[in-house]
Coordinates of C-alpha atoms and ligand atoms in Angstrom, one line a residue:
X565 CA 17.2 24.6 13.1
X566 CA 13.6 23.2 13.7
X567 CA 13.5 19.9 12.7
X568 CA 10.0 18.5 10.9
X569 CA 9.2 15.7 12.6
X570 CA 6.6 12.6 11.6
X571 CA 3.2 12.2 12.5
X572 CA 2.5 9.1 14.6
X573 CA -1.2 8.6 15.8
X574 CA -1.7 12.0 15.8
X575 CA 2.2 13.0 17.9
X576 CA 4.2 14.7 16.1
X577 CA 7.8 12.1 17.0
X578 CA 11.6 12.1 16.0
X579 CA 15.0 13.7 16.6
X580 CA 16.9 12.1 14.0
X581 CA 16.9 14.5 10.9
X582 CA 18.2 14.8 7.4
X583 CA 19.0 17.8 5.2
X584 CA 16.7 18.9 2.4
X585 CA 19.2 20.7 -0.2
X586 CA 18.1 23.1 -2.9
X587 CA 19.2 22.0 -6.4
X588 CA 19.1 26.0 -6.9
X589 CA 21.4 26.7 -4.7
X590 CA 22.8 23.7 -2.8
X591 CA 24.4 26.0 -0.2
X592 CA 20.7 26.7 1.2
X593 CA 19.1 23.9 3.6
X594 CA 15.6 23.9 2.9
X595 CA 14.9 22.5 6.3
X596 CA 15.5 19.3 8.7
X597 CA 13.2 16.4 7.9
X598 CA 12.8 13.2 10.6
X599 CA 14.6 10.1 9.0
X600 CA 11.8 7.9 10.6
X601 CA 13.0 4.2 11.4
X602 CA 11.7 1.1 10.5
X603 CA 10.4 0.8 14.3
X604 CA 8.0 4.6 13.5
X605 CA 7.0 2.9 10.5
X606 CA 5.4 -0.1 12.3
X607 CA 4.1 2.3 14.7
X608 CA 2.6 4.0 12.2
X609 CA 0.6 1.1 10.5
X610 CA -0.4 -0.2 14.2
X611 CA -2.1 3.5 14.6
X612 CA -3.4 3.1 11.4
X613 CA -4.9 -0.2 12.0
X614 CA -6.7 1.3 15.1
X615 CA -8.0 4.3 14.1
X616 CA -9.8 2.3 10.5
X617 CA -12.8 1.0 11.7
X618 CA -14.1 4.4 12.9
X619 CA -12.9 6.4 10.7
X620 CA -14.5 3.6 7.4
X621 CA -17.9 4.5 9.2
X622 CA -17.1 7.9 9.2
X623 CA -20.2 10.1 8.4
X624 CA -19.4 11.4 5.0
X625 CA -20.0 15.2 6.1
X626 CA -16.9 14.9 8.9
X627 CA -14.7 13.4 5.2
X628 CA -16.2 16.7 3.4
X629 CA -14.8 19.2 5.6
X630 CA -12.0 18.0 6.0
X631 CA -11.1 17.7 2.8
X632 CA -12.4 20.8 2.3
X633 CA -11.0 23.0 4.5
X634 CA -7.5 21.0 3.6
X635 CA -8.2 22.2 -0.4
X636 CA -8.7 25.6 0.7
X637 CA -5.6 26.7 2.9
X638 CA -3.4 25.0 0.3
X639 CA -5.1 27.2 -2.7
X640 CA -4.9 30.6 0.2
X641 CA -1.2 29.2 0.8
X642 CA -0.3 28.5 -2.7
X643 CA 2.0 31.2 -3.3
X644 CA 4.5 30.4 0.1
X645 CA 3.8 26.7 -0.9
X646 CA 4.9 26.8 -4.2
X647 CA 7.7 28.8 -3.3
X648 CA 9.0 25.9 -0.8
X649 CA 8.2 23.6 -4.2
X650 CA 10.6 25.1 -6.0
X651 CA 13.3 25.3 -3.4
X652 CA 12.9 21.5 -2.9
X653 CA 12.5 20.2 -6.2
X654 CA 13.8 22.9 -8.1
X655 CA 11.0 23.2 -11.1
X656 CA 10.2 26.6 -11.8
X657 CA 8.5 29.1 -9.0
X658 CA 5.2 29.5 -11.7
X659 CA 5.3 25.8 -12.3
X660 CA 5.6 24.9 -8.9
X661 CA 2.9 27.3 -7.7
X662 CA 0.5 25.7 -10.5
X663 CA 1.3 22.5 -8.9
X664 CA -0.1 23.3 -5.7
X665 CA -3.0 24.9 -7.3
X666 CA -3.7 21.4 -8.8
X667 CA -3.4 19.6 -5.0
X668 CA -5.9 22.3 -3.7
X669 CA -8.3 21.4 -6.8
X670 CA -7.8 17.3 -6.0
X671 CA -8.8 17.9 -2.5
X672 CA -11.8 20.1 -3.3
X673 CA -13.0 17.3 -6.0
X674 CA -12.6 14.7 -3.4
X675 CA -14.5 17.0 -1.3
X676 CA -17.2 16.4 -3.6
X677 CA -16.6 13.2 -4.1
X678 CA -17.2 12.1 -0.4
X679 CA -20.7 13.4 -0.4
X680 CA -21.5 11.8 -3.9
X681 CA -20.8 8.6 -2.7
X682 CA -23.3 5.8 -3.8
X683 CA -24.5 1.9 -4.6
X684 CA -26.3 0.2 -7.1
X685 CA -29.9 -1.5 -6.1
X686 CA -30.2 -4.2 -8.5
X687 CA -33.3 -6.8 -8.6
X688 CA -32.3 -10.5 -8.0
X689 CA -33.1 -12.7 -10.5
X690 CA -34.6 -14.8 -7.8
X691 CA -38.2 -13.8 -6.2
X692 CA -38.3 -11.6 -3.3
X693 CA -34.9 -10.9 -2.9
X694 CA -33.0 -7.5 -3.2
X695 CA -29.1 -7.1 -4.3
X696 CA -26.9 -4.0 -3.3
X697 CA -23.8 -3.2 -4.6
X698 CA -21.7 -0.9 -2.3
X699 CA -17.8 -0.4 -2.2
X700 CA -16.0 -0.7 1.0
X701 CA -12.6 0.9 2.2
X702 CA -9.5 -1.5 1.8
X703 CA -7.8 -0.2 5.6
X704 CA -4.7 1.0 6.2
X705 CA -3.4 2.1 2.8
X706 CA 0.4 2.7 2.0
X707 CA 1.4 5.6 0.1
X708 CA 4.7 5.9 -1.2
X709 CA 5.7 8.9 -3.5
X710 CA 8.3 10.3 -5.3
X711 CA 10.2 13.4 -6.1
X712 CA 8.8 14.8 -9.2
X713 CA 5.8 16.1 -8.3
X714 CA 6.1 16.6 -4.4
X715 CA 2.7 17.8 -3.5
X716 CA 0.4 16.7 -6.3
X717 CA 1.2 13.2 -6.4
X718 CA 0.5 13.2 -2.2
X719 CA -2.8 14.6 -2.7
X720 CA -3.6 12.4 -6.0
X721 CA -3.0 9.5 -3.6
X722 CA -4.1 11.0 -0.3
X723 CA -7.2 12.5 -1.0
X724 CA -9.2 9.7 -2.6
X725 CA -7.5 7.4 0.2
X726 CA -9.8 9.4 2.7
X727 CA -12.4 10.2 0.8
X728 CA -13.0 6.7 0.8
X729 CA -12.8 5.8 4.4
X730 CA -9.5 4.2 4.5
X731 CA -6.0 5.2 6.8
X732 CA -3.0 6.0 5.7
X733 CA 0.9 5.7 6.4
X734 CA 2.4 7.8 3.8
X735 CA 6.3 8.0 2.7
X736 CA 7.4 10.7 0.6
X737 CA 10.4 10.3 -1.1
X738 CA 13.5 11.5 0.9
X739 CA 14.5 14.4 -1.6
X740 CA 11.5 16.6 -1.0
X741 CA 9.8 16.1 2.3
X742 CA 8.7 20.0 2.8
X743 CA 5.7 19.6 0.6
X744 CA 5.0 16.3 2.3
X745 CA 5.3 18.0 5.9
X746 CA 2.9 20.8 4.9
X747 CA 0.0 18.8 3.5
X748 CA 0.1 16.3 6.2
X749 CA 0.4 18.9 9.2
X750 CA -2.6 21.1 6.8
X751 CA -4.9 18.1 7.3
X752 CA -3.7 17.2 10.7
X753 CA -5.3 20.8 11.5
X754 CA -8.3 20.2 9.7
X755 CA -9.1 17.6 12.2
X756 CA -8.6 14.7 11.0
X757 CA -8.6 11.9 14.0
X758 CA -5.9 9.9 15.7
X759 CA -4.0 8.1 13.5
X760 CA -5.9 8.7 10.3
X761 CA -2.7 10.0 8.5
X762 CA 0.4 9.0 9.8
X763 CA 3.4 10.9 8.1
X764 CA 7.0 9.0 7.9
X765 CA 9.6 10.9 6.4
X766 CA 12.8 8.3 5.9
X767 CA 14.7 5.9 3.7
X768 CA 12.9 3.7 0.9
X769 CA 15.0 0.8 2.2
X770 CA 13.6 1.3 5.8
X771 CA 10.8 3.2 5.9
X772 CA 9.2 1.8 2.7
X773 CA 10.6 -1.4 3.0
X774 CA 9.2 -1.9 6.5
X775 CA 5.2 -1.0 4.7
X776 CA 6.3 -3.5 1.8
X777 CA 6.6 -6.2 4.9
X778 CA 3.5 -5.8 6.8
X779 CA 0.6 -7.8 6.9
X780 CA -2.0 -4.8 8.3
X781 CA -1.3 -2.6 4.8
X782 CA -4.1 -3.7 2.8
X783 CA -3.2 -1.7 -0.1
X784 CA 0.0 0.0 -1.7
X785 CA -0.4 2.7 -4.1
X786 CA 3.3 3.8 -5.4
X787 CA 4.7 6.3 -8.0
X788 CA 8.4 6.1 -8.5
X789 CA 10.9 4.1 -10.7
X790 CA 10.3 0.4 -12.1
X791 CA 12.9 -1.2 -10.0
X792 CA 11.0 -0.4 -6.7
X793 CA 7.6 -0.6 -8.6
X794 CA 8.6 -5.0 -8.9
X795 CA 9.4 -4.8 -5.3
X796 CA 5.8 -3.3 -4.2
X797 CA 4.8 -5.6 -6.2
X798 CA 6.6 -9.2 -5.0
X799 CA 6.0 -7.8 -1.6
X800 CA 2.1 -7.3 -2.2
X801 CA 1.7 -10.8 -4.2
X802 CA 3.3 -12.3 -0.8
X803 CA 0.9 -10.5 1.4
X804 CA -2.3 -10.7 -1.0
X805 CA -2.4 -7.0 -0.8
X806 CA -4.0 -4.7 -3.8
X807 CA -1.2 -2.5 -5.5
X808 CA -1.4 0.3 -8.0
X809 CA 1.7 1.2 -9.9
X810 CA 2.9 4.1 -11.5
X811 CA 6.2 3.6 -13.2
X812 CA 6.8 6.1 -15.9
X813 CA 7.3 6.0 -19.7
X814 CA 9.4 7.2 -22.6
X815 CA 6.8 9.0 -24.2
X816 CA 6.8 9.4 -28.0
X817 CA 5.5 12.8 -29.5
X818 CA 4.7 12.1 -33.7
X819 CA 4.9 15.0 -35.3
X820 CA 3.5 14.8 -38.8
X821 CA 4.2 16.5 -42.6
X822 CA 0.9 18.3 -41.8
X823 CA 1.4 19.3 -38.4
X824 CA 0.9 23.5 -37.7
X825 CA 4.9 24.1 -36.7
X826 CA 4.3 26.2 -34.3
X827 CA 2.0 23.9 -32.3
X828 CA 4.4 21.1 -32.7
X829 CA 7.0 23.0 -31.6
X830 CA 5.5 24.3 -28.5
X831 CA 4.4 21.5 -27.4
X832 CA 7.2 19.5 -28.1
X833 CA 9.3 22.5 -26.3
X834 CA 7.0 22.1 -23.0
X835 CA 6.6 18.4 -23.3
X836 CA 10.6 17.5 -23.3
X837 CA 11.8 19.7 -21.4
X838 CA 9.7 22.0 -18.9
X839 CA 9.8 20.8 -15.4
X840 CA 13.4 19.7 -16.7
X841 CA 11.8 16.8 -18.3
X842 CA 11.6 15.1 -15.4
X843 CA 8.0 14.4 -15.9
X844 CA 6.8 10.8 -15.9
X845 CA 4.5 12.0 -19.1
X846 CA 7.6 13.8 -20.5
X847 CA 8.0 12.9 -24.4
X848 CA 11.5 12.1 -24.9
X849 CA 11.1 10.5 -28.4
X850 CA 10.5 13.2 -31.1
X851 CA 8.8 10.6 -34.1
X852 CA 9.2 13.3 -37.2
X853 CA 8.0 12.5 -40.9
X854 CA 10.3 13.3 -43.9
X855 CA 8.6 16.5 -45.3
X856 CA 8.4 18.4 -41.6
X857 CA 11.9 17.1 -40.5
X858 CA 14.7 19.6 -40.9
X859 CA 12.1 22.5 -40.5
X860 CA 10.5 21.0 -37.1
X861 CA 14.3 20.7 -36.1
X862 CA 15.7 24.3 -36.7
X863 CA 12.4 25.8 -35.2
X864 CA 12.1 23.4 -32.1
X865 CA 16.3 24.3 -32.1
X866 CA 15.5 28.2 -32.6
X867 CA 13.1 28.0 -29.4
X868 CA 15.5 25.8 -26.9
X869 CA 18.2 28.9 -27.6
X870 CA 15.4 31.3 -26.0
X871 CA 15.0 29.0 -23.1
X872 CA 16.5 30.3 -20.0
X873 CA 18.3 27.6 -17.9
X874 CA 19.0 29.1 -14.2
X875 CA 17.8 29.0 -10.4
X876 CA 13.7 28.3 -10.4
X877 CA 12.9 31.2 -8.0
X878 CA 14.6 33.8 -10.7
X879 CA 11.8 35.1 -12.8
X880 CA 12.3 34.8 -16.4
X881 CA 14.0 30.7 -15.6
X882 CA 12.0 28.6 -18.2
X883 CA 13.7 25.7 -16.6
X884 CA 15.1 24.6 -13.2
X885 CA 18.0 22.4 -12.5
X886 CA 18.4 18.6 -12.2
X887 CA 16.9 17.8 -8.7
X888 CA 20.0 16.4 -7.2
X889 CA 23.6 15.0 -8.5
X890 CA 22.3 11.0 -8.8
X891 CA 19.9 12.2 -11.4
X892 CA 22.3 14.8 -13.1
X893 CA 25.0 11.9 -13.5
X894 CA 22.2 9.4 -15.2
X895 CA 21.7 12.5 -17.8
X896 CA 25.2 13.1 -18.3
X897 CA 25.7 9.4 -18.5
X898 CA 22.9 9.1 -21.4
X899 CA 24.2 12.2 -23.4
X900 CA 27.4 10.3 -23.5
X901 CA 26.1 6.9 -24.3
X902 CA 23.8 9.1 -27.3
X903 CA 26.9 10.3 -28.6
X904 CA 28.7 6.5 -28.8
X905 CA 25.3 5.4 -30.2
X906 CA 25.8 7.8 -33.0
X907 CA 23.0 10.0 -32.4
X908 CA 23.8 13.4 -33.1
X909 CA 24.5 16.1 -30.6
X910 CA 22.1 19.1 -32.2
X911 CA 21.6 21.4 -29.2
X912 CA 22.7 21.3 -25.4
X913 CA 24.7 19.0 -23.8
X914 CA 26.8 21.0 -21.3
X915 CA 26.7 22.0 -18.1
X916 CA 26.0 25.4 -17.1
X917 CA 27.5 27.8 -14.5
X918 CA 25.0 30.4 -12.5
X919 CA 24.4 32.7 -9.4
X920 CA 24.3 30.4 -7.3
X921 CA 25.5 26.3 -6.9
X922 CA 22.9 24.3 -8.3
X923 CA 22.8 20.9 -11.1
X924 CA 22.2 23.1 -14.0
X925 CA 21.9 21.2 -17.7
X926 CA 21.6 22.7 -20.8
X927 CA 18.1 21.0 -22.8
X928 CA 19.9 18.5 -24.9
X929 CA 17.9 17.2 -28.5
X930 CA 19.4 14.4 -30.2
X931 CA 18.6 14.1 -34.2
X932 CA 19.3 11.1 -36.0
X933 CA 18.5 9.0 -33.5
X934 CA 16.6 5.3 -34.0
X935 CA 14.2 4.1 -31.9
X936 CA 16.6 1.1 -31.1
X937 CA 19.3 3.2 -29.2
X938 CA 19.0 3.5 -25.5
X939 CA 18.2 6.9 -25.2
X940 CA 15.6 5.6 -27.1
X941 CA 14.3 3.1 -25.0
X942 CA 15.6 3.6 -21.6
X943 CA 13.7 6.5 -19.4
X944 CA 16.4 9.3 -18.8
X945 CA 14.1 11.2 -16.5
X946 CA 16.0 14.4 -17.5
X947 CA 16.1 17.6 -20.3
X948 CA 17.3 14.9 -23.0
X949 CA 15.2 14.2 -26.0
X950 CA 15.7 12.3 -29.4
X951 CA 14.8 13.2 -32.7
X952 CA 13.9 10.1 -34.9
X953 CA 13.0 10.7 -38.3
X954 CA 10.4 8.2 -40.3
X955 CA 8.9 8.5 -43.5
X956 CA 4.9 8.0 -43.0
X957 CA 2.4 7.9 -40.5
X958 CA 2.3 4.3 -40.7
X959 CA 5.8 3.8 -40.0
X960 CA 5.3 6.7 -37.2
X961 CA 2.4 4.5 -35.2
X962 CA 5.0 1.7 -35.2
X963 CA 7.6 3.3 -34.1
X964 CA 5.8 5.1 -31.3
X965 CA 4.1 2.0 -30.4
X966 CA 7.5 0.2 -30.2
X967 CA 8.5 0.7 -26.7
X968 CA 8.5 -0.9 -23.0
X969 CA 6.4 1.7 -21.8
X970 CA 2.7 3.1 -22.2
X971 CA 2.0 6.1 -20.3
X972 CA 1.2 8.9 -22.8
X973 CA 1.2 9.3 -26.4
X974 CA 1.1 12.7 -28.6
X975 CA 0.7 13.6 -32.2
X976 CA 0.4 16.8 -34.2
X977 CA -1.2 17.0 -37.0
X978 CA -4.3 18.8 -38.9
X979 CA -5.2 15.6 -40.4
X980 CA -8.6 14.4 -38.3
X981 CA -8.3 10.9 -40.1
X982 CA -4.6 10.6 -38.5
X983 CA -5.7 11.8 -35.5
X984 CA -8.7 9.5 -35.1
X985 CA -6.6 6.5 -36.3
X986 CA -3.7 7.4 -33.6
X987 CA -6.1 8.0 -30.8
X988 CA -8.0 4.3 -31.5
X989 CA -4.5 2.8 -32.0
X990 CA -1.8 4.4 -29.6
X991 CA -0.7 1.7 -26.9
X992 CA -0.7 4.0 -24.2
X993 CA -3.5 5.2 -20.9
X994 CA -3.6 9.2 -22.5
X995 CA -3.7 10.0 -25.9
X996 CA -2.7 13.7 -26.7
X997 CA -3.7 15.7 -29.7
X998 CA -1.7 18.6 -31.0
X999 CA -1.2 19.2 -26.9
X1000 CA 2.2 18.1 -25.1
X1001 CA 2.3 14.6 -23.8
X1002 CA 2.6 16.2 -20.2
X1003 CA -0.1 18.2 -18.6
X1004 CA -3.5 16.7 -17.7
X1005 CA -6.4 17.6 -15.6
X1006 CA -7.0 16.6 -11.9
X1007 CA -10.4 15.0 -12.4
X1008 CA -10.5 12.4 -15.0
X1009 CA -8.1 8.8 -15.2
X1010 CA -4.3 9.3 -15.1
X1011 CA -2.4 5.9 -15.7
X1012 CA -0.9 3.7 -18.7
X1013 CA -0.4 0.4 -19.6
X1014 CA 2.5 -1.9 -20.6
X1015 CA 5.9 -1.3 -18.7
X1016 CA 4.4 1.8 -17.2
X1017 CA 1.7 1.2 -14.7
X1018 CA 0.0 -1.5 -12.9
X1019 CA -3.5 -1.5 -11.2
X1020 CA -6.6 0.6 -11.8
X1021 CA -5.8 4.1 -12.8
X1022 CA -5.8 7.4 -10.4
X1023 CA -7.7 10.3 -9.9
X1024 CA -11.4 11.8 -10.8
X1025 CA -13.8 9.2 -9.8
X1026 CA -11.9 6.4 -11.2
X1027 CA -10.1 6.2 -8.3
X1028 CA -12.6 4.8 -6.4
X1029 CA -11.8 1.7 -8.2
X1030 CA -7.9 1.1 -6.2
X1031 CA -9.4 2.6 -2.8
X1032 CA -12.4 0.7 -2.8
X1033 CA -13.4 -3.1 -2.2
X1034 CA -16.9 -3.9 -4.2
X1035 CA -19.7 -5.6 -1.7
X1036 CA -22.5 -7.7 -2.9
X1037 CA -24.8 -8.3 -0.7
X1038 CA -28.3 -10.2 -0.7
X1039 CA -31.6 -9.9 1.4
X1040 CA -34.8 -11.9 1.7
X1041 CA -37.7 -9.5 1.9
Ligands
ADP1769 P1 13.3 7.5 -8.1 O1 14.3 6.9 -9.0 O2 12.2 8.3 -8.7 O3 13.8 8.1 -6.8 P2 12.4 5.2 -6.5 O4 11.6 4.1 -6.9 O5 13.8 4.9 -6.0 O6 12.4 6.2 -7.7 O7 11.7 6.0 -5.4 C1 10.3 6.2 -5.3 C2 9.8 6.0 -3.9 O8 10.0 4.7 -3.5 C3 10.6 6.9 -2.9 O9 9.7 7.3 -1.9 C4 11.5 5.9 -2.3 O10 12.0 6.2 -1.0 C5 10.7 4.6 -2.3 N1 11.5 3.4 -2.2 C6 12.8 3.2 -2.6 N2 13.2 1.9 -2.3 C7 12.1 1.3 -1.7 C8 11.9 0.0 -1.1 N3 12.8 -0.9 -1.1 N4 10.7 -0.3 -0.6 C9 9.7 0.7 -0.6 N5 9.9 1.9 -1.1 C10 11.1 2.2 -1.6

C-alpha cells in the first residue's frame, strides 16, 4: 500500500506509517498516513520560517490563484472527496460531500478576500503628519485540527492563514489524515512555494507537542478538546505567542409552549444527533417548557424511530457510526452514568449490529434529566441528548445560560418578544432561531465564549483579526 507521506519545504518525506480505519467497516484501511516525528516537525517550522518573508510580501494576485484554483478542484472533486470523508470519519456520504462543498466555498471567499485586502488612512491630530493603519502577517502559524470535521476545519484555518501572508505547519488529528493529505497536496499543485504549507501527519504528543515548544510559531490556532486547548495555551503564554481556541460546548436547544412542533423537532432531530452528534455546535441539552413537554417528547421520539443508524456510504443512513472505539466507550460510559443519575432511558441506548464492523449507536434521548447531572454538563461528543423540563421562559434562559460552555445557543418559538429577549441575552458566540444549534455559513464569525473558545473568532473577514498583527505607522510630510 502507498503510504501518504508529509510535506516538508515542498518534499514530500517519511516511511513510517499508521493505519486510517473506517468506523464503517473497520476491516477496510482507508490508507497509510506518515506518523511524522518530532525531528519533521521542527523541520517543518524551520521551512516555514524561511519561506515567510517572501511569501508576507507576496503580491496579492499570486495568493488569489492559488486560493482559487485550490477552491475549485475541491468543489470539481467533491463527490470522490466526500466519499473519502465518509470512509474516514464516518458521517454520512451527503453530509460528508456538503462538507467539502463548504471547504471549496472558504477557499473561494478567501480568494476574494486576498484581493480585498486594505488599511485605514487616518489624519493625525498633529499638523502635517499622516497615520496608516495596516495589518501585517503573524509568520509561521500552527494549525492543529481535529477529527470532526476533517476537511472544513483545515480550510477554516488554512485558508485565511494564507490569505493573509503567513506560513503554515499544519497537524491534523491522527484519526482522519486523508482529507488532510488531499487539501494539502491540492494546494501544493496549485503552486504554492517552498515551504509555505508544510503537512505533518502524527501524534498530538509529538508532532503537536513539538509546535507547542517552538519559539519560530508565532501563532496557534487549535480546534479539539479542552484538555489540549489549556496546553496550547500554557505553551503559547510561555512563548508570547497569539492563540485561538476552539473548545466545544454543550449546547442547549429551548424549546418553548409556543414553539411550531414540527420545527422544534427537526431541528432538535438534526441538531443532536446528525453527524452522530459529534458536532462541537451539537445541542445536547433539550430545555422544554411544561405545556410543549410530553408532546415535543413523543414526536421528537416518533422521528428518532425513522432514523436509520448503519454504514455512512449506504444511501438511506441518516446517521454514521461513532468515529472510533475511545469515543464509543465515553458514550457508553455517559448513557450508563445517565441511568445512575436517574435520568430516564426514553429512546436508544444499545448498540447495533450491521453489514459490516463498524461502532454503531443507537441516538439515545434522556428525559427527566436536570441540568445538574453530568450528561448535563459534561460534553459527550456523541448521539446522546437530555431532555430537561422547566416551567417558563425565564426559568428556560437560566437554565440554558447555566453551563461551562458558550458556543451556540437555540430556541424555538413563534413568540418575537422571546426570541428577541433570548438573542440579546443567551451567553453564547451564535444565537439560533427556530434553526438547529449546528449548521452555520462559511463567511460570517464562528466562535463562543466562556469554556468554549479563546481568541478572536474564525472565518468571513473576522478572521483577519487572529491572522493578522495591526501596524500603526506615522509620517512627516
Ligand atoms: P479530541 O478529543 O477531539 O481528539 P484532542 O484535543 O485530543 O481532542 O485533539 C485535537 C488535536 O490536538 C488533535 O490534532 C491532536 O492530535 C492534538 N493534540 C493532542 N495532544 C496534543 C498536545 N499535547 N499538543 C498539541 N496537540 C495535541
Amino acid at each position: 500500500m502507498t503510504i501518504y507521506q508529509n510535506l516538508i519545504a515542498g518534499e514530500w518525506i517519511g516511511s513510517d506509517a499508521t493505519k486510517n480505519i473506517n468506523p464503517s467497516d473497520t476491516n477496510e484501511v482507508v490508507g497509510l498516513y506518515a506518523d511524522g516525528s518530532a525531528e519533521d516537525t521542527k523541520n517543518a517550522i524551520a521551512a516555514a520560517k524561511s519561506a515567510f518573508p517572501a511569501w508576507s510580501r507576496s503580491g496579492i494576485w499570486e495568493r488569489h490563484v492559488i486560493l482559487k484554483k485550490a477552491g475549485d478542484e475541491i468543489m470539481a472533486r467533491k463527490d470522490e472527496l466526500g466519499a473519502l470523508l465518509a470512509r474516514e470519519e464516518g458521517k454520512t456520504l451527503p453530509e460528508a460531500i456538503g462538507e467539502t462543498i463548504r471547504a471549496s466555498q472558504i477557499f473561494e471567499f478567501f480568494a476574494g478576500e486576498a484581493l480585498r485586502l486594505a488599511g485605514e488612512t487616518i489624519p493625525s491630530v498633529r499638523p502635517n503628519i499622516g497615520v496608516e493603519i495596516t495589518r501585517d502577517p503573524l509568520g509561521v502559524i500552527g494549525i492543529i485540527t481535529p477529527w470532526n470535521f476533517p476537511i472544513a476545519i483545515p480550510a477554516w484555518k488554512i485558508a485565511p492563514a494564507l490569505c493573509y501572508g503567513n506560513t503554515i505547519v499544519f497537524k491534523p488529528a491522527e484519526l482522519v489524515p486523508a482529507c488532510s493529505w488531499a487539501i494539502v497536496d491540492i494546494l501544493h499543485r496549485a503552486g504554492l512555494p517552498k515551504g509555505v504549507l508544510n503537512l505533518v501527519m502524527g501524534k498530538g504528543s509529538v508532532v503537536g507537542q513539538a509546535m507547542l515548544d517552538s519559539p519560530d510559531v508565532a501563532g496557534i490556532t487549535f480546534t479539539g478538546s479542552t484538555g489540549t486547548g489549556k496546553r496550547v495555551a500554557a505553551a503559547s503564554l510561555e512563548h508570547n505567542r497569539k492563540f485561538q481556541l476552539e473548545m466545544g460546548g454543550k449546547n442547549p436547544m429551548v424549546v418553548l409552549d409556543d414553539a411550531d412542533l414540527n420545527v422544534a423537532v427537526e431541528a432538535a432531530a438534526n441538531s443532536g444527533f446528525f453527524s452522530t452528534g459529534q458536532r462541537c455546535t451539537a445541542s445536547s441539552r433539550l430545555i422544554v417548557t411544561e405545556g410543549i413537554h410530553d408532546k415535543f417528547v413523543a414526536a421528537l421520539t416518533a422521528k428518532l424511530e425513522t432514523l436509520v443508524v448503519d454504514n455512512a456510504m449506504k444511501s438511506g443512513t441518516h446517521i454514521g457510526p461513532v468515529v472510533d472505539e475511545k469515543q464509543l466507550k465515553t458514550d457508553t460510559d455517559y448513557i450508563e452514568i445517565g441511568k445512575k443519575e436517574g435520568a430516564k432511558l426514553a429512546f436508544g441506548g444499545e448498540l447495533l449490529k450491521r453489514d459490516t464492523p463498524g461502532f454503531y449507536l443507537q441516538p439515545t434521548l434522556f428525559t427527566e434529566a436536570t441540568n445538574q447531572m453530568r450528561i448535563s454538563r459534561e460534553e459527550i461528543f456523541g448521539p446522546v441528548v437530555s431532555v430537561i423540563r422547566v416551567k417558563d421562559y425565564e426559568e428556560a434562559l437560566a437554565t440554558a445560560n447555566d453551563t461551562p460552555f458558550g458556543l451556540s445557543s437555540g430556541i424555538a418559538t413563534t413568540s418575537l418578544k422571546h426570541a428577541t429577549h433570548f438573542k440579546r441575552n443567551a451567553e453564547a458566540g451564535m444565537v439560533m432561531v427556530n434553526l438547529p444549534t449546528a449548521g452555520v455559513d462559511f463567511h460570517v464569525p464562528f466562535g463562543g465564549r466562556k469554556g468554549s473558545s479563546y481568541g478572536p473568532r474564525e472565518q468571513g473577514k473576522y478572521a483577519a483579526e487572529f491572522y493578522t498583527s495591526v501596524k500603526t505607522s506615522y509620517t512627516l510630510a
